[in-house]
XYZ file of C-alpha atoms in Angstrom:
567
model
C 96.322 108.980 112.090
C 95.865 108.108 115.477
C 98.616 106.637 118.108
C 98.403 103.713 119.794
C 98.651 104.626 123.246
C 99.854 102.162 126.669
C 96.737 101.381 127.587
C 95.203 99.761 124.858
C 95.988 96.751 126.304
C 97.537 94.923 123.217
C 96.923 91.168 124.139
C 93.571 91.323 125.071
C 91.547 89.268 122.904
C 89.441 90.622 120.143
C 89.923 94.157 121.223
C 90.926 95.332 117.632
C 88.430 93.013 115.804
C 85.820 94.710 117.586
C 87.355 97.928 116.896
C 87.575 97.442 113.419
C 83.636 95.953 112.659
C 82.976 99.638 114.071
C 84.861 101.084 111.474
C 83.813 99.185 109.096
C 80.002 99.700 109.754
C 81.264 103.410 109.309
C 82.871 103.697 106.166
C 81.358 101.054 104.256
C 78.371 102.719 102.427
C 80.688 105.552 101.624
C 83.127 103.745 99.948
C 80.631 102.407 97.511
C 79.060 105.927 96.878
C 82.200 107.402 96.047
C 82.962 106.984 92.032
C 84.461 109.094 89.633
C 87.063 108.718 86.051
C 89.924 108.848 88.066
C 88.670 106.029 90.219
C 88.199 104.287 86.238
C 91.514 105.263 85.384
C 93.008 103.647 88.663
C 91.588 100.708 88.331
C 92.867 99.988 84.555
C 96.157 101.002 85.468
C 96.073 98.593 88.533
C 94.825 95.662 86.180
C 97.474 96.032 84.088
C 100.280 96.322 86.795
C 98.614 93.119 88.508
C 98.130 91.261 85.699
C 101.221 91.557 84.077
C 103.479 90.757 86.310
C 101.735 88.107 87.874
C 102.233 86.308 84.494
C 106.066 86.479 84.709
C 105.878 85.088 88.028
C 103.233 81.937 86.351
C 105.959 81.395 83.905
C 108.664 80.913 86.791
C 106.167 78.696 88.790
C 105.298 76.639 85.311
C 108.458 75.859 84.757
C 110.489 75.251 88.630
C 107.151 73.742 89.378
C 107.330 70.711 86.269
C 103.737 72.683 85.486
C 101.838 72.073 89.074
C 100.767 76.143 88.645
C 100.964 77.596 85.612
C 99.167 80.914 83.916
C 95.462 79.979 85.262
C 96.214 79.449 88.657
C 97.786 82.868 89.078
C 95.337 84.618 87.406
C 92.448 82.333 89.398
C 94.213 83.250 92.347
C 94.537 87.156 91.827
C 91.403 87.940 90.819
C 88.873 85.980 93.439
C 91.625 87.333 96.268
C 91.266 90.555 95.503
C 87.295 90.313 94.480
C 86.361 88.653 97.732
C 88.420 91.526 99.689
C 87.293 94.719 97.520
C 84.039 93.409 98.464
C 83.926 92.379 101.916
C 86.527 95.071 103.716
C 88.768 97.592 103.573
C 92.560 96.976 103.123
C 94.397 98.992 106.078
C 97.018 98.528 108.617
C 96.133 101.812 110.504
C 93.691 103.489 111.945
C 93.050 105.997 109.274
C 94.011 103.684 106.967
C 91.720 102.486 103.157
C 91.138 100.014 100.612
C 94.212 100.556 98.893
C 96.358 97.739 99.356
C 96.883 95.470 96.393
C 96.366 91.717 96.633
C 98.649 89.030 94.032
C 100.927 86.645 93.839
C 103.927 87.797 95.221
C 107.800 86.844 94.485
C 108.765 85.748 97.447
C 106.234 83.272 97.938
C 106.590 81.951 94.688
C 110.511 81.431 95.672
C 109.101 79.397 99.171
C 106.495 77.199 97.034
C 109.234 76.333 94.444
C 111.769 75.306 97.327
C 109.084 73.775 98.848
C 108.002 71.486 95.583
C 111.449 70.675 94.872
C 111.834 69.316 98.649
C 108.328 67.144 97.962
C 109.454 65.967 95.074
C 113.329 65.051 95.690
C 113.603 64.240 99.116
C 110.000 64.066 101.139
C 108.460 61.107 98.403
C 105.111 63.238 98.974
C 102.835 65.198 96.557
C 103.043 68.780 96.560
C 99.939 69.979 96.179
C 98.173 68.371 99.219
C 101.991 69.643 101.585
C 101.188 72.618 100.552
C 97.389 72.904 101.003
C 97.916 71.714 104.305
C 100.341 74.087 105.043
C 98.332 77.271 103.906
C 95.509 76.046 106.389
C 98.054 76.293 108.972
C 99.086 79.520 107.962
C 95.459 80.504 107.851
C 94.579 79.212 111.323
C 97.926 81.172 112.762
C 97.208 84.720 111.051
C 93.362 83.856 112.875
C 95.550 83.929 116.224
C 97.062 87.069 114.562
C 94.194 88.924 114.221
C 92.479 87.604 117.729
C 95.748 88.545 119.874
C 95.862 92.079 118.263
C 99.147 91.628 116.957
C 99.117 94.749 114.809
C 99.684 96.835 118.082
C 102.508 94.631 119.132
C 104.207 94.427 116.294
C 103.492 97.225 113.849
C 103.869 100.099 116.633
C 107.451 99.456 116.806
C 107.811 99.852 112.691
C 109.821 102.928 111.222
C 110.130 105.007 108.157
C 113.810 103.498 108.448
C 111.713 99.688 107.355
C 109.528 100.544 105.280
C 111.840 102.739 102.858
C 114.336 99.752 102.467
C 111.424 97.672 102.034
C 109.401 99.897 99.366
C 113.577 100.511 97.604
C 113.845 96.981 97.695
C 110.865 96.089 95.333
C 111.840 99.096 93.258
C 114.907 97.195 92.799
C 113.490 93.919 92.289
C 111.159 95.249 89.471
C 114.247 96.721 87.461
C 116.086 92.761 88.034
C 112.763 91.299 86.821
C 112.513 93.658 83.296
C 116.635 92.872 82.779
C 115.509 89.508 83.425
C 112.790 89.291 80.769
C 115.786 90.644 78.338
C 117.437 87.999 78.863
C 115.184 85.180 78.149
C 114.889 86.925 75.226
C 118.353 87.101 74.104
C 118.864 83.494 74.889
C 115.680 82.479 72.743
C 115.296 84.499 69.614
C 117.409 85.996 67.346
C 119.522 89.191 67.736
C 117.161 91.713 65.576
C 114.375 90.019 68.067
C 116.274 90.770 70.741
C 117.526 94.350 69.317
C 113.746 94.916 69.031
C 112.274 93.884 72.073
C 115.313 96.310 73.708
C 113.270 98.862 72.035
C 109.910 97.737 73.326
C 111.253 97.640 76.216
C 112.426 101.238 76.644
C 109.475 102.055 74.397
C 106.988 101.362 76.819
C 108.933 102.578 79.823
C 109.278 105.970 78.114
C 106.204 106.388 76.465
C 104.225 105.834 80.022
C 106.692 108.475 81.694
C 106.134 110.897 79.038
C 101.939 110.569 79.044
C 102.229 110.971 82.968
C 103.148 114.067 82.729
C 100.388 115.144 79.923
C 98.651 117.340 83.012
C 101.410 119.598 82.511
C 101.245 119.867 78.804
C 98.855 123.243 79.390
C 97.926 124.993 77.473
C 98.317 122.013 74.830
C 94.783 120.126 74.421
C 91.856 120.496 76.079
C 92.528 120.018 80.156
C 89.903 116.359 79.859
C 92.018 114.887 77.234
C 95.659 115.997 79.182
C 93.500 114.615 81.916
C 92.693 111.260 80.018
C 96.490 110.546 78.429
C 97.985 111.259 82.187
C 95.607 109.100 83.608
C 95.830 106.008 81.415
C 99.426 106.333 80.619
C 100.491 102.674 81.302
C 97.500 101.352 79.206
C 98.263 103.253 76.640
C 101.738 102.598 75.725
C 101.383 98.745 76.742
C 98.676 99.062 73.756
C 100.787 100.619 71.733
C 103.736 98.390 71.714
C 101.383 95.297 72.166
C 100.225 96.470 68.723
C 103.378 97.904 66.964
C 105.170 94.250 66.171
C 102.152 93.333 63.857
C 102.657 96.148 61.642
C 104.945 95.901 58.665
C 108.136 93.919 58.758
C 108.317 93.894 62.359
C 105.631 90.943 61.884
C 108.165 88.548 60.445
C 110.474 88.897 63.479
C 110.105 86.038 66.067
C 108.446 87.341 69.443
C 108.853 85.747 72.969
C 105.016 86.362 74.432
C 103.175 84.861 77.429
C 102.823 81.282 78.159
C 98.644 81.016 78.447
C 96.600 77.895 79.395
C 93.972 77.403 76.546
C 90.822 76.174 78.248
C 89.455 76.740 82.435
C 91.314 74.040 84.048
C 94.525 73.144 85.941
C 97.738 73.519 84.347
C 98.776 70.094 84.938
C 97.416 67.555 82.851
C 96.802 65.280 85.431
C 94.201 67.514 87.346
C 90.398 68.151 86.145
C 89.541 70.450 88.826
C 90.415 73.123 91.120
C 90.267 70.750 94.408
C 92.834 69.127 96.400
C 92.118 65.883 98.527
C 94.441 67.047 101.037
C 92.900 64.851 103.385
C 94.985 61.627 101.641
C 98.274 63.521 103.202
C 99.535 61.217 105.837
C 98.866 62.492 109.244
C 102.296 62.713 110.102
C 103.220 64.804 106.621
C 99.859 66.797 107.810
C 101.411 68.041 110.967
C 105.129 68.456 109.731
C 103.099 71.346 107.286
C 103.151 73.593 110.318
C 106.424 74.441 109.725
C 106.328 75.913 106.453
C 102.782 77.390 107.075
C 104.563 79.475 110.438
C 107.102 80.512 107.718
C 104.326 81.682 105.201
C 102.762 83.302 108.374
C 105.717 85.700 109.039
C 106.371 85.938 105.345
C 102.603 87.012 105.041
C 101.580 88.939 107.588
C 104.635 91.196 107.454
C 104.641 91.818 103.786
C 101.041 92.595 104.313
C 101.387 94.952 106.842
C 104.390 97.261 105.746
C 102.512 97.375 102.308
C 99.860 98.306 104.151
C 101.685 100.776 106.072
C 103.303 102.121 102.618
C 100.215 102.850 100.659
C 98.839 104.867 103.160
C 101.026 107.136 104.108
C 101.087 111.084 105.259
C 101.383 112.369 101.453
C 98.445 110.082 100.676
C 96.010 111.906 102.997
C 94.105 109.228 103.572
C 91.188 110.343 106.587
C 88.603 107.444 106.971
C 89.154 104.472 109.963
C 90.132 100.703 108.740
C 90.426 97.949 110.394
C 94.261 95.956 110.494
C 92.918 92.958 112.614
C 90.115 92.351 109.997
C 92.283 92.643 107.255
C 94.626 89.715 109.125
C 91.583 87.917 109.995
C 90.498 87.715 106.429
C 93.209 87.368 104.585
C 93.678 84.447 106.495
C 90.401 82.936 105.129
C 91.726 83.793 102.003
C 95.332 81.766 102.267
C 92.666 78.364 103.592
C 90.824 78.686 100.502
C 93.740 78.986 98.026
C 95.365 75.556 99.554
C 91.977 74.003 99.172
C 91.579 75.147 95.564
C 95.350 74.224 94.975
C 96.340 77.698 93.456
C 98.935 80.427 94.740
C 97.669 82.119 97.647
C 97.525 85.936 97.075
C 99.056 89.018 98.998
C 99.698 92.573 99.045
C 101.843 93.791 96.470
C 104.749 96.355 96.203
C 105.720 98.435 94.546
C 101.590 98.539 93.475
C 100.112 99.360 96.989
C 101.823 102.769 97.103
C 101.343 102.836 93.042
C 97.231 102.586 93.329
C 97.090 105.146 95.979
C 99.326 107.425 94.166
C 96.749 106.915 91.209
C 93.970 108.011 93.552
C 95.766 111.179 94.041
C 93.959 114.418 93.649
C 93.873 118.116 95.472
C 91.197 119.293 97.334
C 90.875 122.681 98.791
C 89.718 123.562 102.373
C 87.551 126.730 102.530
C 88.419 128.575 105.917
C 84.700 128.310 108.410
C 82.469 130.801 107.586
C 82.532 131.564 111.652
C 85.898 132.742 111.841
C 85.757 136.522 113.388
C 89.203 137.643 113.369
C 91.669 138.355 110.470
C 94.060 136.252 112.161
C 91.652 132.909 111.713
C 90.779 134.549 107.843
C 93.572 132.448 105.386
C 93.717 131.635 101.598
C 91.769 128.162 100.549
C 93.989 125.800 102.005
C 94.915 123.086 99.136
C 95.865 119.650 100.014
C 96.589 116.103 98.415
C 94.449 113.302 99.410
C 93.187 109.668 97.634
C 89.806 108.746 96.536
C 89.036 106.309 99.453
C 86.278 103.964 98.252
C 86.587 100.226 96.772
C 85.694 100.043 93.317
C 89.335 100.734 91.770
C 89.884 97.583 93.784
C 86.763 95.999 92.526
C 86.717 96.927 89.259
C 90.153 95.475 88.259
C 90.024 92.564 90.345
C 86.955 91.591 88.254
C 88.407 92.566 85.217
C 91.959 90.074 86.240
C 88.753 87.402 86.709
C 87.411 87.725 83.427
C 90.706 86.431 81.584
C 90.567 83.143 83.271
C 87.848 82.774 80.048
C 89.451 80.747 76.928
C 89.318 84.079 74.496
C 90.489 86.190 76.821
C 93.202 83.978 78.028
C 93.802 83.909 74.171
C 94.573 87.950 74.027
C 97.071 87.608 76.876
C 98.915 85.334 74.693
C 99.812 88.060 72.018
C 101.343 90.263 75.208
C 105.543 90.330 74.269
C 107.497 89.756 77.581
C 109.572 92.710 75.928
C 106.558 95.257 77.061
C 106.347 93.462 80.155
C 109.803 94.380 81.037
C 109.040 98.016 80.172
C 106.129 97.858 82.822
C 108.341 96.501 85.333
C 110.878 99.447 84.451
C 108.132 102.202 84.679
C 106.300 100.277 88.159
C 109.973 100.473 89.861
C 110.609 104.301 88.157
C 107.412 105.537 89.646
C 107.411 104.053 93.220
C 111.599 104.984 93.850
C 110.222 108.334 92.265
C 108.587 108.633 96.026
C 110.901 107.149 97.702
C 112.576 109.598 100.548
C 115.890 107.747 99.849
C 115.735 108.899 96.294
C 116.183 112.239 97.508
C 118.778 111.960 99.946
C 120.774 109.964 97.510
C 120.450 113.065 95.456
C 122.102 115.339 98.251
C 124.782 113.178 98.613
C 125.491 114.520 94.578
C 124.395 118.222 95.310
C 127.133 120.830 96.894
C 126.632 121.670 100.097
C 126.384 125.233 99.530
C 123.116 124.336 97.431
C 121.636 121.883 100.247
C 118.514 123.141 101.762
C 118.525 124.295 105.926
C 119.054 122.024 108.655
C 116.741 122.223 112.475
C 118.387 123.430 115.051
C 120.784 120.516 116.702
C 122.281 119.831 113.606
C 125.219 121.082 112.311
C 125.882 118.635 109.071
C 124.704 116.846 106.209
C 127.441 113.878 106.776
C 125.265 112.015 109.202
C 122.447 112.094 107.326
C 124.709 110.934 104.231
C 125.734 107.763 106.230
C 122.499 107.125 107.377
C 121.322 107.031 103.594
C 124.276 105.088 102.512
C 123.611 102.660 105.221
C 119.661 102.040 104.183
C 121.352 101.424 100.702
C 123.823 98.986 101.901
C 120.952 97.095 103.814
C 119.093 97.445 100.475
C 121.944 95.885 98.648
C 122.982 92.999 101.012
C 118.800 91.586 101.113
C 118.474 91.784 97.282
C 121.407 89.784 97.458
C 120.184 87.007 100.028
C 116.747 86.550 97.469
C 118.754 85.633 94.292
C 119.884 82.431 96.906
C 118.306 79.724 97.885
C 117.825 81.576 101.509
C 115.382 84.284 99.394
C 111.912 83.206 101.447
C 113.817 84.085 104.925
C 114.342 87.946 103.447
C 110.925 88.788 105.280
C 113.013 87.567 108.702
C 115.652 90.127 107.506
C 113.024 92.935 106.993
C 111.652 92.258 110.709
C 115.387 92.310 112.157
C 115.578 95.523 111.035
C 113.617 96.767 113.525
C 114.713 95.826 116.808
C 117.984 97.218 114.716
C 117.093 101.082 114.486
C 115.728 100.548 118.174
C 118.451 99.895 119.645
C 122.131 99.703 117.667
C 120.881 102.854 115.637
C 120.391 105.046 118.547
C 124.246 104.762 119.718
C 125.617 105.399 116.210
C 123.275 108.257 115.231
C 122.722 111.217 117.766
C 118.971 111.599 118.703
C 118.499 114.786 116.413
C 119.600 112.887 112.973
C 117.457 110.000 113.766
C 114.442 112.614 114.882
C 114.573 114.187 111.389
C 115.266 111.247 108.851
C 112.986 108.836 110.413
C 109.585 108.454 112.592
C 106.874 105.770 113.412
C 105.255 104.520 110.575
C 101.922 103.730 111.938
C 101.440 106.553 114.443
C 102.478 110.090 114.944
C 105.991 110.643 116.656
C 109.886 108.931 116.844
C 111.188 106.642 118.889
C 113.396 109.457 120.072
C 110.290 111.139 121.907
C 109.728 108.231 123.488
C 113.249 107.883 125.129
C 113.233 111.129 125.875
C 109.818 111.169 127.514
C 111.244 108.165 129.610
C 114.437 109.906 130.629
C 112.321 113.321 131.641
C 110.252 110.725 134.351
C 112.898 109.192 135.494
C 114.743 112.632 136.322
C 111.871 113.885 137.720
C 111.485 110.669 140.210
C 114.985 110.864 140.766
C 116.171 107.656 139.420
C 119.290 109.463 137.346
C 121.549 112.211 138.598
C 120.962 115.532 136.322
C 124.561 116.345 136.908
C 125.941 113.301 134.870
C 123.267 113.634 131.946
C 125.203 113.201 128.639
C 124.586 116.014 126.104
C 121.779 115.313 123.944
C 119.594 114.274 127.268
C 116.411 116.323 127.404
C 116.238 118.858 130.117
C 112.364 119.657 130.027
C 109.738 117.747 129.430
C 108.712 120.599 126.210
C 111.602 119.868 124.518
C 111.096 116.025 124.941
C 107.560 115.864 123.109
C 108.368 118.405 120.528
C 108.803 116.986 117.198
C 111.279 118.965 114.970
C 110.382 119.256 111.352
């Protein structure tokens, strides 16, 4: 993971662009070449977390949107996104950054485009779909500016661990709203043994997939490929299962809320035949006003983007090859343009599934020590270490698959999918990415005794800061999943960005530089934005701009200390 350093000269024009067509020219063969079953199993257990809830979010849009978008559109939408970038780049935000980011219809933007058709409708007198493709090609042409002006280094290099947990707890949290949700459509629609049931398909499916995770660790039970296979394709599997289990017997007289599914390859709405918006006919003064929603879809875009970005490839992911951030902007602008066009949802990277498909890319390796070492000292034990399969056909492969069920019979198979295992995939896609959250685990020291709590660095002398500060990325939590059950839910990306300049500067006077140091670092590059104050303070001492006699404690004396990182 490299740093972004002063002089890269962040505003210069097409610096990263260039950068990144490098990379790409050096990566790109590899990440064809590279193929394997756990690259198979990734991908199916990607399609399914896609697909799925991509549906609940057609069923919001088919109904708040009086059936503009509907089940087709989404799926249209998520599988030529992610096909056209699986194929043509690798998703990244970093420099050492791969193809892992996942590309769908996202929440929050289905929250904008229903405020958005409801202000067309009630109180603009103008049609919807040509607003809205209007204001995507604004969007598109303003994350083009993105890309050009290198905004990655500008923005992104100021991002924190302290973001991107709240961000990455946040969807966790959103996931477990969505399967309580699903409940309670149920509840309101079908009978109480329906509802009693679909309780149980609900936890079914959650537990089931939790318990097959773990079949690695079954040994010596079954043959290692098969522990290998149920770990592997744990979500398929028990989304099969209890896809399956309300046919048999008398559970096949109970009545069953499934999908909503379009029945041939066209539009939702009746009144379209194909997927092409004369967006043109748009008054020229309608035309214009579109900037401002596509500047909104901007921030909401490119910042989603990027801390998912950020959040899937991680330190614990190991990821080594170079990607390309501006690229990524560049293109998924192109991608945004052709979605208004088509008049379908435009597509984005996903959370909690990011971080979900790299962790199901996960696998050790071990380092052999150089067979030129010539001391005993430089002789060590194989060195194991975690790292991701970084290639492109996971991404590929279930991207085509989500394609493929834009075909009548397919779209046909959905339709027998109860919204009860649904929920139980939202349960288990929220379980396994709080499961890595770091917050998770302080939470859990604020419930062990302190006489059990593990050793602190040097500096500090207490686990109560560190409580607050965990409390307090809760709170935050708390308070934003608040704002997007409002009408004010599409400016929650404007509350993730304020975030930032908050740890930067309010953070620093609450939290003494050591707490901060060890809770929280850059997210994009090595280091904390302690080492960088420090680092300032140690130049201007040694120029003589502040008296060393008046230095507050906690001031850096040497310029060792200053740099050193404590772990």
């Amino acid at each position: 993971m490299s740093e972004m350093q002063p002089e890269d000269k962040p505003l210069r024009p097409f610096r990263l662009l260039r950068q990144d067509f490098r990379h790409l020219s050096q990566r790109y063969v590899s990440d064809w070449t590279t193929f394997n079953q756990l690259i198979v199993a990734s991908a199916v257990f990607v399609f399914f977390s896609n697909l799925l809830p991509g549906l609940t979010f057609a069923n919001d849009l088919y109904v708040l949107t009086d059936r503009t978008w509907g089940t087709i559109e989404v799926i249209f939408s998520t599988g030529l996104c992610g096909y056209q970038i699986a194929a043509n780049r690798g998703l990244s935000d970093r420099a050492s950054a791969q193809p892992l980011t996942i590309l769908g219809v996202t929440g929050p933007f289905c929250i904008l485009a229903e405020n958005l058709y409801s202000l067309c409708e009630s109180s603009f007198g103008i049609p919807f779909l040509p607003f809205m493709a209007w204001s995507l090609i604004h969007a598109a042409w303003m994350h083009y500016l993105l890309a050009i002006f290198n905004a990655h280094n500008w923005t992104m290099r100021y991002v924190t661990t302290f973001t991107t947990e709240i961000f990455s707890l946040l969807n966790s949290v959103i996931y477990f709203h969505k399967a309580i949700q699903e409940l309670q459509r149920v509840h309101s629609q079908a009978s109480f043994a329906s509802f009693l049931y679909a309780i149980i398909g609900t936890v079914g499916t959650l537990l089931v997939a939790i318990f097959l995770s773990t079949a690695e660790r079954w040994k010596p039970l079954f043959h290692r490929y098969i522990r290998m296979g149920l770990s592997e394709y744990a979500a398929a599997i028990s989304i099969i299962i209890f896809i399956g289990l309300p046919h048999a017997g008398e559970l096949a007289t109970l009545d069953r809320d499934t999908l909503y599914i379009s029945s041939s390859f066209r539009p939702t709405n009746p009144e379209r035949t194909i997927f092409f918006v004369q967006f043109w006919h748009l008054p020229v003064s309608w035309a214009f006003a579109a900037i401002i929603p596509g500047c909104i879809i901007t921030i909401l875009f490119f910042f989603d983007h990027e801390i998912s970005s950020v959040i899937c490839t991680e330190k614990r992911f190991g990821t080594r090859k170079p990607g390309g951030p501006a690229w990524d902007i560049f293109l998924l602008g192109t991608t945004i343009a052709m979605c208004g066009i088509l008049g379908i949802p435009p597509a984005n990277g996903l959370l909690p599934q990011a971080p979900l498909h790299s962790q199901s890319l996960l696998h050790r390796e071990i380092k052999k020590t150089p067979s030129h070492a010539v001391s005993e000292e430089e002789k060590s034990e194989p060195d194991e270490y975690d790292t991701v399969y970084e290639q492109r056909w996971s991404h590929f492969l279930h991207a085509g698959g989500i394609m493929c069920f834009v075909s009548p019979p397919l779209m046909h198979v959905l339709g027998l999918t109860p919204t009860s295992v649904l929920a139980g995939l939202f349960l288990f896609m929220g379980e396994q990415s709080l499961s890595l959250n770091p917050i998770l685990f302080r939470v859990f020291y604020l419930l062990t005794p302190s006489s059990e709590l593990p050793g602190l660095p040097e500096g500090i002398t207490g686990y109560w800061p560190i409580h607050l500060y965990t409390i307090f990325q809760v709170l935050i939590t708390a308070g934003i999943f608040v704002v997007t059950l409002t009408k004010a839910g599409p400016a929650f990306p404007v509350l993730i960005i304020a975030l930032i300049p908050l740890r930067l500067t309010i953070m620093r006077r609450v939290w003494r530089k050591e707490i901060l140091r060890y809770v929280d670092q850059w997210a994009s590059r090595d280091g904390t934005p302690e080492d960088m104050v420090d680092e300032e303070r140690v130049t201007q001492l040694q120029n003589g701009d502040i008296d060393q006699d008046i230095e507050g404690v906690g001031i850096v004396q040497t310029s060792s200390k200053c740099v050193s990182k404590e772990v």
